[in-house]
Short mmCIF file of C-alpha atoms and ligand atoms in Angstrom, two decimals:
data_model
loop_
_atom_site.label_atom_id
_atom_site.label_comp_id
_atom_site.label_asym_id
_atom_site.label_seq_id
_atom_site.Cartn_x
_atom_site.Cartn_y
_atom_site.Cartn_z
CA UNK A 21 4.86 -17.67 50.31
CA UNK A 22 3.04 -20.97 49.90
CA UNK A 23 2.95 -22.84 46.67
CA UNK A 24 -0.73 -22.82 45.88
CA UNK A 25 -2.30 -25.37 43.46
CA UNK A 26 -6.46 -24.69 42.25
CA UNK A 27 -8.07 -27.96 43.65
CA UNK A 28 -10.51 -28.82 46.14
CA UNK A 29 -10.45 -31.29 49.22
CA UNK A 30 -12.16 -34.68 49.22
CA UNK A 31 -14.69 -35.06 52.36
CA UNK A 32 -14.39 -37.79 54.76
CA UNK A 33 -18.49 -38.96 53.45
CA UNK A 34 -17.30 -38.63 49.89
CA UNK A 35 -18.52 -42.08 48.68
CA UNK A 36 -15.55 -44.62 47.75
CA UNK A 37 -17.31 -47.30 46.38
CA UNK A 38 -19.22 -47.23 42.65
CA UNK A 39 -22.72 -46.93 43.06
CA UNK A 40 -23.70 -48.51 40.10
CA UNK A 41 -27.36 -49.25 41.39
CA UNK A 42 -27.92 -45.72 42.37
CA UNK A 43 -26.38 -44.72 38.91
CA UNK A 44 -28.60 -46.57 37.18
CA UNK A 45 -31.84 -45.24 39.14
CA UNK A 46 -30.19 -42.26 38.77
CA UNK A 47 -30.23 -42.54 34.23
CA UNK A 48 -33.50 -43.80 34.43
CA UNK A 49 -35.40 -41.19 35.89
CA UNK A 50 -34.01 -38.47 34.23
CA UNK A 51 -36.17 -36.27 32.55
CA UNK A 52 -38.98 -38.22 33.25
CA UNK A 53 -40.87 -35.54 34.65
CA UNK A 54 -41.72 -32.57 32.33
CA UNK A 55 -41.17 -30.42 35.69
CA UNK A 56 -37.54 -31.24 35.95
CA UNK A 57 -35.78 -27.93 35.76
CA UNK A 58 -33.34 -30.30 33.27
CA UNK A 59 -35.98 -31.44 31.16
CA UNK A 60 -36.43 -28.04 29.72
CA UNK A 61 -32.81 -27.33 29.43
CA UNK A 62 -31.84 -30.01 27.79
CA UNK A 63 -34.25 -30.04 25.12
CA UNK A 64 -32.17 -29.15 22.46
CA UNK A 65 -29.89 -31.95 23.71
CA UNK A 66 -32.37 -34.81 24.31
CA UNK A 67 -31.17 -37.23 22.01
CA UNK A 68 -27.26 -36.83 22.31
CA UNK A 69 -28.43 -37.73 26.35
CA UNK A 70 -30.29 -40.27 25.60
CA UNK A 71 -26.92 -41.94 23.77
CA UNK A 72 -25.12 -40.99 27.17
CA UNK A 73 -27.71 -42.22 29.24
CA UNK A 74 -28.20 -45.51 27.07
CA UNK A 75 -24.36 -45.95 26.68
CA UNK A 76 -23.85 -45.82 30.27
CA UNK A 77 -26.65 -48.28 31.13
CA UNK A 78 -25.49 -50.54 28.84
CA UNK A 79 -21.72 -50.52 29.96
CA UNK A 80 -23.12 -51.57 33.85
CA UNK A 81 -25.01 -53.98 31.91
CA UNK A 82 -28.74 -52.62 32.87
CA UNK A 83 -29.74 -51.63 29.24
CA UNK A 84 -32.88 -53.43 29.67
CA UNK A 85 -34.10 -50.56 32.99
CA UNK A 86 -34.51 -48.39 29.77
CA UNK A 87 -38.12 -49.07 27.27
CA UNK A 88 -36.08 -50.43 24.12
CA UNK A 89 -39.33 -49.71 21.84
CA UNK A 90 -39.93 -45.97 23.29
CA UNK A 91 -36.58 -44.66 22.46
CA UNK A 92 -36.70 -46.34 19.02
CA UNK A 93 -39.73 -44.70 18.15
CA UNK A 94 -38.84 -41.60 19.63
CA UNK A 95 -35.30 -41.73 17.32
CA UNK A 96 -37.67 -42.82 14.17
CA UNK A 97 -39.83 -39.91 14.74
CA UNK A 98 -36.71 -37.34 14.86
CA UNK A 99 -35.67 -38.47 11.73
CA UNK A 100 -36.71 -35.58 9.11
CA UNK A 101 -38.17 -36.04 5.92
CA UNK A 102 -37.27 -33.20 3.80
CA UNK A 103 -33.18 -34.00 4.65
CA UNK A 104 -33.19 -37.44 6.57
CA UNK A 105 -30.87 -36.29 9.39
CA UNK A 106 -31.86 -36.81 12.74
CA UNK A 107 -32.72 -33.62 15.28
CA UNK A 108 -32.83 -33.74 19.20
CA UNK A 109 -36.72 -33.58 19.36
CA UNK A 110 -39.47 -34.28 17.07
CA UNK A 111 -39.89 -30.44 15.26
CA UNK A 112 -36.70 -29.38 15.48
CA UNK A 113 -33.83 -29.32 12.74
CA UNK A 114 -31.78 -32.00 12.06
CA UNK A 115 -28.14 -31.51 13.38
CA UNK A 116 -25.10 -34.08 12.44
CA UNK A 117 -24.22 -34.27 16.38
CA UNK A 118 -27.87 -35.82 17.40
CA UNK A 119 -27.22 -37.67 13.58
CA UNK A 120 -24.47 -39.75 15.48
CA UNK A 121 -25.90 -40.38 18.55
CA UNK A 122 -29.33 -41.57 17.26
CA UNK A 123 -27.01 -44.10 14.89
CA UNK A 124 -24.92 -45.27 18.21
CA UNK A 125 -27.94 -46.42 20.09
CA UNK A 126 -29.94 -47.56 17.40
CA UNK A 127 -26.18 -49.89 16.51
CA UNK A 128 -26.24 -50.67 20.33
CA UNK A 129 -30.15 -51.74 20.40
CA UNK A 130 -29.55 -53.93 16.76
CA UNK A 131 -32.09 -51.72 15.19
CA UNK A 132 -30.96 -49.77 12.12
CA UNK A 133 -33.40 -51.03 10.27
CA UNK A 134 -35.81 -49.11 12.26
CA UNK A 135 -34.90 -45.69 9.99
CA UNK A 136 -34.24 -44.68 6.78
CA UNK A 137 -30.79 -45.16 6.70
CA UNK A 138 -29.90 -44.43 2.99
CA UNK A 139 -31.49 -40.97 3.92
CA UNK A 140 -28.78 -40.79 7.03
CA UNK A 141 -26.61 -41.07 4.28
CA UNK A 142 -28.02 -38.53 2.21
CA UNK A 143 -28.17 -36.18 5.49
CA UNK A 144 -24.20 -36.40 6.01
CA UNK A 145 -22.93 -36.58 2.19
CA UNK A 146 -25.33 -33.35 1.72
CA UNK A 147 -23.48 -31.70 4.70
CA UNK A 148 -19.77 -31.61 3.13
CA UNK A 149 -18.40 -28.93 1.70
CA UNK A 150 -16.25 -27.91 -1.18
CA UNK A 151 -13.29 -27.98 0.86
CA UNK A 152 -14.17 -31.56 2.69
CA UNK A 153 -15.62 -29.64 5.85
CA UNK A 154 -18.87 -30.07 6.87
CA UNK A 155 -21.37 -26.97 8.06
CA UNK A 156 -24.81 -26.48 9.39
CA UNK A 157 -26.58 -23.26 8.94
CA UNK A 158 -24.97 -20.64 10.67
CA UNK A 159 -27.17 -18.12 12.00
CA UNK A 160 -25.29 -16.22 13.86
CA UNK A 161 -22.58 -15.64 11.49
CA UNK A 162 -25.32 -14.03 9.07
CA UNK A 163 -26.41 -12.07 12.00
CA UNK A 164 -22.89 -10.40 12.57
CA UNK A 165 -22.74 -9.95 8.72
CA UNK A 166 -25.53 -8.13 7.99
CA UNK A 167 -25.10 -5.68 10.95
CA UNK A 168 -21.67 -4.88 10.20
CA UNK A 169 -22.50 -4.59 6.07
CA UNK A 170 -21.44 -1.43 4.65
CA UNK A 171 -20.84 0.20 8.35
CA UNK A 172 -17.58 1.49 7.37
CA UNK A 173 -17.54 3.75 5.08
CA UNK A 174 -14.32 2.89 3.41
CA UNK A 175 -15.78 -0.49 2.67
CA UNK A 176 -15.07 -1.29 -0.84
CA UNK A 177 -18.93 -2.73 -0.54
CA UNK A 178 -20.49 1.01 0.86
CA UNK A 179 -19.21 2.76 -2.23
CA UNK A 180 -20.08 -0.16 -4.93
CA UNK A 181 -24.02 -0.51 -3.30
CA UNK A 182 -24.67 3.16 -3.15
CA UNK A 183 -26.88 3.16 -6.03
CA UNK A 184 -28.88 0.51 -4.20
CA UNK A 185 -28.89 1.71 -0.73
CA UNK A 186 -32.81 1.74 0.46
CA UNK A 187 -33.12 -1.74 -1.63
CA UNK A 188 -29.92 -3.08 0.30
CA UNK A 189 -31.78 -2.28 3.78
CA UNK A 190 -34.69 -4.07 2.77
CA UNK A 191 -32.78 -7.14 1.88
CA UNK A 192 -30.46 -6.90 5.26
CA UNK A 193 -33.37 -5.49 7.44
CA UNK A 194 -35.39 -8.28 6.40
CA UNK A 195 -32.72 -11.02 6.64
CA UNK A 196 -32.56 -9.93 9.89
CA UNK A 197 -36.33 -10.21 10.85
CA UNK A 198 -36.51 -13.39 9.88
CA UNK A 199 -34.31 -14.78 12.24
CA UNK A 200 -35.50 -12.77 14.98
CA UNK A 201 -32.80 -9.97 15.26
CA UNK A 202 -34.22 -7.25 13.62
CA UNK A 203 -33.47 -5.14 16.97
CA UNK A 204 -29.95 -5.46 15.97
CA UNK A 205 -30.17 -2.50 13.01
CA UNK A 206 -31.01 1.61 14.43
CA UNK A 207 -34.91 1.65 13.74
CA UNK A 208 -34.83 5.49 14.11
CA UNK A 209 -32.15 6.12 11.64
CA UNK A 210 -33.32 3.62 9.07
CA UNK A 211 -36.86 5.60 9.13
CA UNK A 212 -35.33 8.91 9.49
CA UNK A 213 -33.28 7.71 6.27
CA UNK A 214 -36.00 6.39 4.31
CA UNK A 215 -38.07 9.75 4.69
CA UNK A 216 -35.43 12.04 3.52
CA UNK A 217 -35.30 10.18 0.62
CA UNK A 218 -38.75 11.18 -0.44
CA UNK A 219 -38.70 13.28 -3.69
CA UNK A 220 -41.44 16.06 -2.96
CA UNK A 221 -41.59 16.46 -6.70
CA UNK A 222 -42.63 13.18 -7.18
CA UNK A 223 -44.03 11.41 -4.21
CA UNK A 224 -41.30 8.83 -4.97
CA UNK A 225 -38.70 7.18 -3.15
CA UNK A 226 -35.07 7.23 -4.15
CA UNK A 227 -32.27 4.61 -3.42
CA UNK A 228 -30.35 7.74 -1.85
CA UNK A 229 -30.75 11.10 -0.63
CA UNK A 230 -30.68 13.71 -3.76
CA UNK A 231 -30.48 10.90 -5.77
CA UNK A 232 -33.87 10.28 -8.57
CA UNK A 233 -36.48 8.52 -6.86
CA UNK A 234 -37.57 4.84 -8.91
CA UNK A 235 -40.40 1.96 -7.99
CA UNK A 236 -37.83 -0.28 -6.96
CA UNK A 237 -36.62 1.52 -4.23
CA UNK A 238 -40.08 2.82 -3.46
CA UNK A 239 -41.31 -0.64 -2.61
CA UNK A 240 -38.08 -1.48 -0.91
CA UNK A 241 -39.50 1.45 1.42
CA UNK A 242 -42.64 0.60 2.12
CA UNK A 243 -41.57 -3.15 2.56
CA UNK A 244 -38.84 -1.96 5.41
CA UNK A 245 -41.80 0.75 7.05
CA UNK A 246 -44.54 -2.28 7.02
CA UNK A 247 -41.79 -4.22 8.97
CA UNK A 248 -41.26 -1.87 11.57
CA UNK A 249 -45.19 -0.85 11.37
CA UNK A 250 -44.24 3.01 10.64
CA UNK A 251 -46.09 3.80 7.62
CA UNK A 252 -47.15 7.09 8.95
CA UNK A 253 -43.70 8.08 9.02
CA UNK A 254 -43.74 9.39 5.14
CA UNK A 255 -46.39 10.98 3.02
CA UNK A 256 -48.07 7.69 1.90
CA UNK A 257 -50.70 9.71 -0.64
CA UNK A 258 -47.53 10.68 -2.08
CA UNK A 259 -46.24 7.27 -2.96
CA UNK A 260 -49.41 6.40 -4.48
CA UNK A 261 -49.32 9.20 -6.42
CA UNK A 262 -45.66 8.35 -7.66
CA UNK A 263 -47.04 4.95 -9.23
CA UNK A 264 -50.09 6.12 -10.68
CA UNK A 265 -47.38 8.22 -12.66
CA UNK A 266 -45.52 5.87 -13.81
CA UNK A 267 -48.51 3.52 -15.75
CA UNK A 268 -48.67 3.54 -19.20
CA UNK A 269 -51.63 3.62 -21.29
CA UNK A 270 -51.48 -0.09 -22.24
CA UNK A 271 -51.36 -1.21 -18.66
CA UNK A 272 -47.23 -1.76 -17.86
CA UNK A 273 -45.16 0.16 -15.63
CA UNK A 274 -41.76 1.95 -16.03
CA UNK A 275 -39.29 1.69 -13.14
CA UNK A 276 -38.93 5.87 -13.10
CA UNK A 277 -39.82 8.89 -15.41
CA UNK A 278 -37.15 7.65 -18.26
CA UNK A 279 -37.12 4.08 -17.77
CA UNK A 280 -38.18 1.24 -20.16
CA UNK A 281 -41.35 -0.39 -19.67
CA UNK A 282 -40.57 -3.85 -17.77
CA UNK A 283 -43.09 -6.81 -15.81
CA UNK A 284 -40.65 -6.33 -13.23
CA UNK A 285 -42.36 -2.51 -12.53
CA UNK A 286 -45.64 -4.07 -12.46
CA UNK A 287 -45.15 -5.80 -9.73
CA UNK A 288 -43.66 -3.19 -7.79
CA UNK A 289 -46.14 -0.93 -8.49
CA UNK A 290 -48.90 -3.29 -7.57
CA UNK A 291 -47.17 -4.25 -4.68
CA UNK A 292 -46.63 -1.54 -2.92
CA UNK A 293 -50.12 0.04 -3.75
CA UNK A 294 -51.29 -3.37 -1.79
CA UNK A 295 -49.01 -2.48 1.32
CA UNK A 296 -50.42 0.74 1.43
CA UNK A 297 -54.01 -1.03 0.78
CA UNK A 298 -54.68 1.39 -2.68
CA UNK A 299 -54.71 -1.14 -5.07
CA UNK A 300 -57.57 0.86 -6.43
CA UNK A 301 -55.79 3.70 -7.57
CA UNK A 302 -54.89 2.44 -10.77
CA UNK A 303 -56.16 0.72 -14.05
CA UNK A 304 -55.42 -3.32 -12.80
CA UNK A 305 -57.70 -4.41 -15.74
CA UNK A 306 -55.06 -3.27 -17.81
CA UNK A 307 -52.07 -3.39 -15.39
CA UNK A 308 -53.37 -7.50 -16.13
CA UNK A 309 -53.73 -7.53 -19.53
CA UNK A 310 -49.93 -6.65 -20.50
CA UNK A 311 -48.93 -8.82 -18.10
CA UNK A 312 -50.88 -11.79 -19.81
CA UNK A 313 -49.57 -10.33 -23.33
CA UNK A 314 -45.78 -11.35 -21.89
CA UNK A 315 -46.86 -15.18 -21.31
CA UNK A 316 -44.72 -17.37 -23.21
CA UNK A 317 -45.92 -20.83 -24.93
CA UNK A 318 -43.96 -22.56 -22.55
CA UNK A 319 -46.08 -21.29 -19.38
CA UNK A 320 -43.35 -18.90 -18.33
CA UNK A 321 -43.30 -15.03 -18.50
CA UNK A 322 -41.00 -12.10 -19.60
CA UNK A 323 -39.99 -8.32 -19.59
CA UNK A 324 -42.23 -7.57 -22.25
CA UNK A 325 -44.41 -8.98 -24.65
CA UNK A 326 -42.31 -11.78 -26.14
CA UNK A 327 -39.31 -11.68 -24.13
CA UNK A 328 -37.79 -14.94 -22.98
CA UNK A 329 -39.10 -16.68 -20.10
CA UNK A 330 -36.90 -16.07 -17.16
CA UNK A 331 -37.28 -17.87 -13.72
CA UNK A 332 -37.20 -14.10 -11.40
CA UNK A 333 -39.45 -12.32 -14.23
CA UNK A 334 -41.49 -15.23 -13.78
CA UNK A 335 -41.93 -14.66 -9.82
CA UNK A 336 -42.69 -10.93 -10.65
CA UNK A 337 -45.54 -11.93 -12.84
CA UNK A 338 -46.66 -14.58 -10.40
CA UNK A 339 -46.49 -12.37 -7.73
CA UNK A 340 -48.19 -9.65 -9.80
CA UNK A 341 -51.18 -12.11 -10.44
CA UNK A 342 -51.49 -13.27 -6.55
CA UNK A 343 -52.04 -9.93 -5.52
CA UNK A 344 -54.58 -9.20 -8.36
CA UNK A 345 -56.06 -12.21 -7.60
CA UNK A 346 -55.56 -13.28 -11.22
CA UNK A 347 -53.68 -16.45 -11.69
CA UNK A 348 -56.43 -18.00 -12.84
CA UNK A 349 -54.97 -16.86 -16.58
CA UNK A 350 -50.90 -18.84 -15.51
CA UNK A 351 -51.35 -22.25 -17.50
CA UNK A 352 -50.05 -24.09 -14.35
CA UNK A 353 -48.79 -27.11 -14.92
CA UNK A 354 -46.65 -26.22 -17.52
CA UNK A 355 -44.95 -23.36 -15.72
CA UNK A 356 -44.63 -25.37 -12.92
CA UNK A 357 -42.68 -28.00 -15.18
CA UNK A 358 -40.44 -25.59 -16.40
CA UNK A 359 -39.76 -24.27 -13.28
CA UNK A 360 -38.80 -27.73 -11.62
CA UNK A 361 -36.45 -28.34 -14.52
CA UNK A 362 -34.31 -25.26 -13.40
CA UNK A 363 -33.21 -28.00 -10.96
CA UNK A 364 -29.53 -28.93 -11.81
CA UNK A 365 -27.23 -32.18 -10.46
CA UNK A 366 -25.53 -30.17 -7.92
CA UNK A 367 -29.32 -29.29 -6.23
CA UNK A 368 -29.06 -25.43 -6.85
CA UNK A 369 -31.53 -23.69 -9.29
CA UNK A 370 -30.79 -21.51 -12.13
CA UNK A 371 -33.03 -18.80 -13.96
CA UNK A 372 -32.83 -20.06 -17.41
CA UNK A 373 -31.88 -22.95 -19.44
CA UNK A 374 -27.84 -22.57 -20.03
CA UNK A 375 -27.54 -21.05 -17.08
CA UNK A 376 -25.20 -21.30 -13.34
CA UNK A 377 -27.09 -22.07 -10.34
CA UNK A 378 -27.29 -19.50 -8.21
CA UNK A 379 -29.35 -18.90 -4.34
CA UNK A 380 -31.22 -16.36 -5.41
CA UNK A 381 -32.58 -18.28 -8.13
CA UNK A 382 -33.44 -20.66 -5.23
CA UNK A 383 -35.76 -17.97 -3.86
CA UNK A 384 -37.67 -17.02 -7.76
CA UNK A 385 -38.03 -20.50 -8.50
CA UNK A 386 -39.25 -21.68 -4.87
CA UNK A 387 -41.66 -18.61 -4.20
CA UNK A 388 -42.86 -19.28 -7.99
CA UNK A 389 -43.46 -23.18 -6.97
CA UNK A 390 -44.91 -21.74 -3.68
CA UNK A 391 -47.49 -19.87 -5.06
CA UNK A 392 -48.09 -22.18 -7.37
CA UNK A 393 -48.59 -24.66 -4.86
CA UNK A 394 -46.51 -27.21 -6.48
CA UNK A 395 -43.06 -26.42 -3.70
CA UNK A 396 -43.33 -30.59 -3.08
CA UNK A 397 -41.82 -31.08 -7.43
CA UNK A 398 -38.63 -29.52 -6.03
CA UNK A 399 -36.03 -31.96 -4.36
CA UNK A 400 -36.19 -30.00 -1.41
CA UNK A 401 -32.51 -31.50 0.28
CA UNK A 402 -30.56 -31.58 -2.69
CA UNK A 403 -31.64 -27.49 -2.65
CA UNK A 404 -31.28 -27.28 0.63
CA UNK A 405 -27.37 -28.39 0.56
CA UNK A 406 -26.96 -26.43 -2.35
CA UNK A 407 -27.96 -23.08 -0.49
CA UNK A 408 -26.29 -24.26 3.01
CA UNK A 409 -23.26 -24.74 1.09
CA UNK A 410 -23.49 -20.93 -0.41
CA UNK A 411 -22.55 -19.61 3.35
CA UNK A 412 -19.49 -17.83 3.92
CA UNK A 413 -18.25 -19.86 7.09
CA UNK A 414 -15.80 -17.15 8.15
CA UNK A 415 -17.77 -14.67 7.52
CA UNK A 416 -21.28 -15.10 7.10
CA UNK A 417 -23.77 -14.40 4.67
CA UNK A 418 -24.85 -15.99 1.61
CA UNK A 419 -22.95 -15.79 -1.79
CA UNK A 420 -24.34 -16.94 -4.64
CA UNK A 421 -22.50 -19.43 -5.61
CA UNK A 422 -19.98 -21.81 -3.06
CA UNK A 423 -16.55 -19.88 -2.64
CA UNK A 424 -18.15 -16.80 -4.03
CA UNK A 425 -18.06 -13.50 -2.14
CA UNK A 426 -21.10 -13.26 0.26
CA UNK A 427 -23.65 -10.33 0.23
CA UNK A 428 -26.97 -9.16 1.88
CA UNK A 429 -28.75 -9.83 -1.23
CA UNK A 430 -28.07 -13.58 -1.67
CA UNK A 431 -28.13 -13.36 2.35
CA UNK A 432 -32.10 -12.62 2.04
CA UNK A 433 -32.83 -15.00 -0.20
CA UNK A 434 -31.13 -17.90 0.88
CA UNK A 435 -32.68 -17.49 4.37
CA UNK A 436 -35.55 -17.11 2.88
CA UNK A 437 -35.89 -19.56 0.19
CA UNK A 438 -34.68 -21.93 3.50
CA UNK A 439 -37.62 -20.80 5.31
CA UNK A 440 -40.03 -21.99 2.31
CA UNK A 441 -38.28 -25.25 2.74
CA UNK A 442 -39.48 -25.10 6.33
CA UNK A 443 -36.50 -24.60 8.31
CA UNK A 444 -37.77 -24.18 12.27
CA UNK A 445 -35.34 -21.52 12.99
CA UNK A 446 -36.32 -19.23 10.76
CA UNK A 447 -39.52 -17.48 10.48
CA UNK A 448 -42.23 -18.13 7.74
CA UNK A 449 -41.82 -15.96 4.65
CA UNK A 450 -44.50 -14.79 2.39
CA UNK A 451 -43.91 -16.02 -1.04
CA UNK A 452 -45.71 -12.95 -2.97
CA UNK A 453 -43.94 -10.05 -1.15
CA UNK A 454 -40.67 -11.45 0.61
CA UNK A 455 -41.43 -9.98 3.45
CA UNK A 456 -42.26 -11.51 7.10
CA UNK A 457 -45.42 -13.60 7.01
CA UNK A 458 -46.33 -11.99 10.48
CA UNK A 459 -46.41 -8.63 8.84
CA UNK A 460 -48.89 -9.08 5.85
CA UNK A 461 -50.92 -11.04 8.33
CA UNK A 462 -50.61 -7.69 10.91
CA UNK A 463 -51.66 -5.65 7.73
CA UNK A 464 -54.37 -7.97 6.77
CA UNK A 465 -52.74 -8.15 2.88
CA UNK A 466 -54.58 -9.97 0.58
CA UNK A 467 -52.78 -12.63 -1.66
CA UNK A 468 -53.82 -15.24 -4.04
CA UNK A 469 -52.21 -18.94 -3.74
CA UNK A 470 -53.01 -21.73 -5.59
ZN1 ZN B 530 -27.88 -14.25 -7.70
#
């Protein structure tokens, strides 16, 4: 037996001197052509290769075979705005490794001063975490921990979130949509699910099967069936006649046949008449009026007539009003004010004065600001670090706070209060109903923005 070692043999041709001209041509055409096969695959990578490309040039002394003013402007038009880091292409999100090798050429060329620098800084100080790491969002982490959420069913999490099960899919489901894996989840058992939890007494839908059917978890269903574009799949007249049920005769809506009366309701129940394209069915001149009767002096809204203002009662009643197509009665700069001042040091957003941050805070206040069209009084990178630094790096998923345990909840609405910010790799949101901007433009929804 022969000792065998994994190598491979040198042919006679092989060349044996350094051909540094040839290596040069060689740096300097790359990627010149939009054809190259390499062009498109290293897109993601273009300007970590133009720091090899550069560096190597300059080492062989032929820096100057390279335009000095193209690259700079090309590295000055990576850098983003919202978070000052630097991505590989202009449109793309800013990553720490492209960071570095936009600062190393822009040090070799003597021409710092060509970016922001002091928003570099930002970029990278942003980036660390609690425990002196540093992170990036990490989309496939979420991925993995939404699909595996509650699969077991001796997960301590499956028994706790029973009670919310159908509102727990929409969150996950969603999460999931909106960064392009919603194939991951069973379509057919999630619909299958959804319709045996259809009260026939009622029309309603309940969280569980056998369990009392409420408005919450009858507009997480009709959120999830839009998504998937199976609608038909339960007795729609049904639903609608579940929320005429449940109006009062001054206008507000209780959450299920027992409930209190709450702003929250009224948004369900005008939301998913909207999905379902039946806004008609009940009395939204009144619906309105109680929810004008909870506005508070300082611009903000509560559960009922004066109830303190609270940053996710707020969003209900804003979202309430852009589907009525009646925010012409929100006195908008103040609420807007009040809402920006949820703002704390540490970047997050809480709901109230007094108050922890907390990411899903980041979503109320930012969907609030959205339709408000006043997103820009945010500081959009101190939130953004706040919510980045809210993943679970071992696991996935968002907690609400940093070092918190993550869940699908604060999983939603940190990817989606990201997306607001306008993050490329995840898609557009729709402030009013949370859902997938793609599917209330399918559906042809109508919403009011300001
Ligand atoms: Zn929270």
């Amino acid at each position: 037996m022969s000792l065998y070692t994994k190598d491979i043999t040198l042919s006679a041709d092989s060349p044996k001197e350094l051909l540094l001209e040839k290596h040069v041509e060689f740096i300097t055409k790359y990627g010149k052509s939009e054809d190259d096969y390499e062009f498109g695959m290293t897109d993601y990578l273009r300007i970590s290769g133009m720091y090899w490309g550069l560096t190597a040039l300059e080492l062989v002394d032929k820096l100057q075979t390279l335009p000095q003013a193209e690259v700079v402007l090309f590295i000055k038009k990576c850098q983003d705005e919202d978070t000052g880091g630097i991505s590989a292409c202009i449109n793309h999100d800013p990553h720490l490794l492209h960071t570095l090798s936009a600062v190393q050429i822009l040090c070799t060329y003597d021409q710092l001063d060509k970016i922001n620098t002091d928003r570099v800084v930002d970029y990278v100080v942003s980036l660390q975490q609690p425990d002196g790491s540093f992170t990036e969002l990490l989309l496939e982490k979420h991925v993995e921990f939404i699909t595996k959420y509650g699969k077991s069913e001796d997960d301590y999490e499956f028994g706790m979130t029973d009670y919310l099960r159908i509102s727990g899919m929409y969150w996950g489901l969603t999460a999931l949509e909106l960064v392009d894996k919603l194939q991951t989840l069973p379509q057919a058992e999630v619909v299958l699910f959804i319709k045996k939890c259809q009260d026939e007494d009622t029309g309603g839908i309940s969280a569980c099967i056998n369990h009392d059917p409420h408005l919450l978890h009858t507009l997480s269903a009709v959120q999830i069936l839009c998504t998937y574009d199976q609608l038909d799949k339960i007795n729609t007249d049904r639903v609608v006649d579940y929320v005429v049920s449940l109006q009062q005769p001054d206008g507000s809506f209780t959450g299920d046949k027992w409930g209190e009366v709450d702003t929250r309701f009224s948004f369900c129940a005008v939301a998913t008449l909207a999905l379902l394209n039946r806004l008609d069915a009940i009395d939204v001149e009144k619906a309105v009026a109680f929810v004008e009767s909870c506005k508070n002096f300082d611009g903000g809204f509560g559960s009922r007539p004066l109830s303190e203002s609270h940053a996710g009662l707020i969003y209900c009643c804003l979202g309430f009003l852009s589907i009525t197509n009646r925010l012409d009665i929100v006195n908008r700069e103040a609420l807007a004010w009040w809402l920006c001042e949820r703002q704390l040091p540490s970047g997050g957003l809480n709901g109230r004065p007094e108050k922890l941050p907390d990411v899903c805070y980041s979503w109320w206040v930012l969907s609030s600001l959205t339709i408000l069209g006043r997103l820009h009084w945010i500081n959009a990178s101190a939130l953004k670090s706040f919510i980045l630094a809210c993943q679970d790096v071992e696991t996935g998923g968002f907690s609400d706070r940093p070092g918190d345990i993550p869940d699908p909840y604060h999983t939603l609405f940190g990817l989606a209060a990201l997306s607001l910010l306008g993050s490329n790799c995840i898609k557009p949101v729709n402030p009013t109903f949370c859902m997938p901007q793609h599917v209330i433009d399918r559906l042809k929804i109508k919403y009011q923005l300001l």
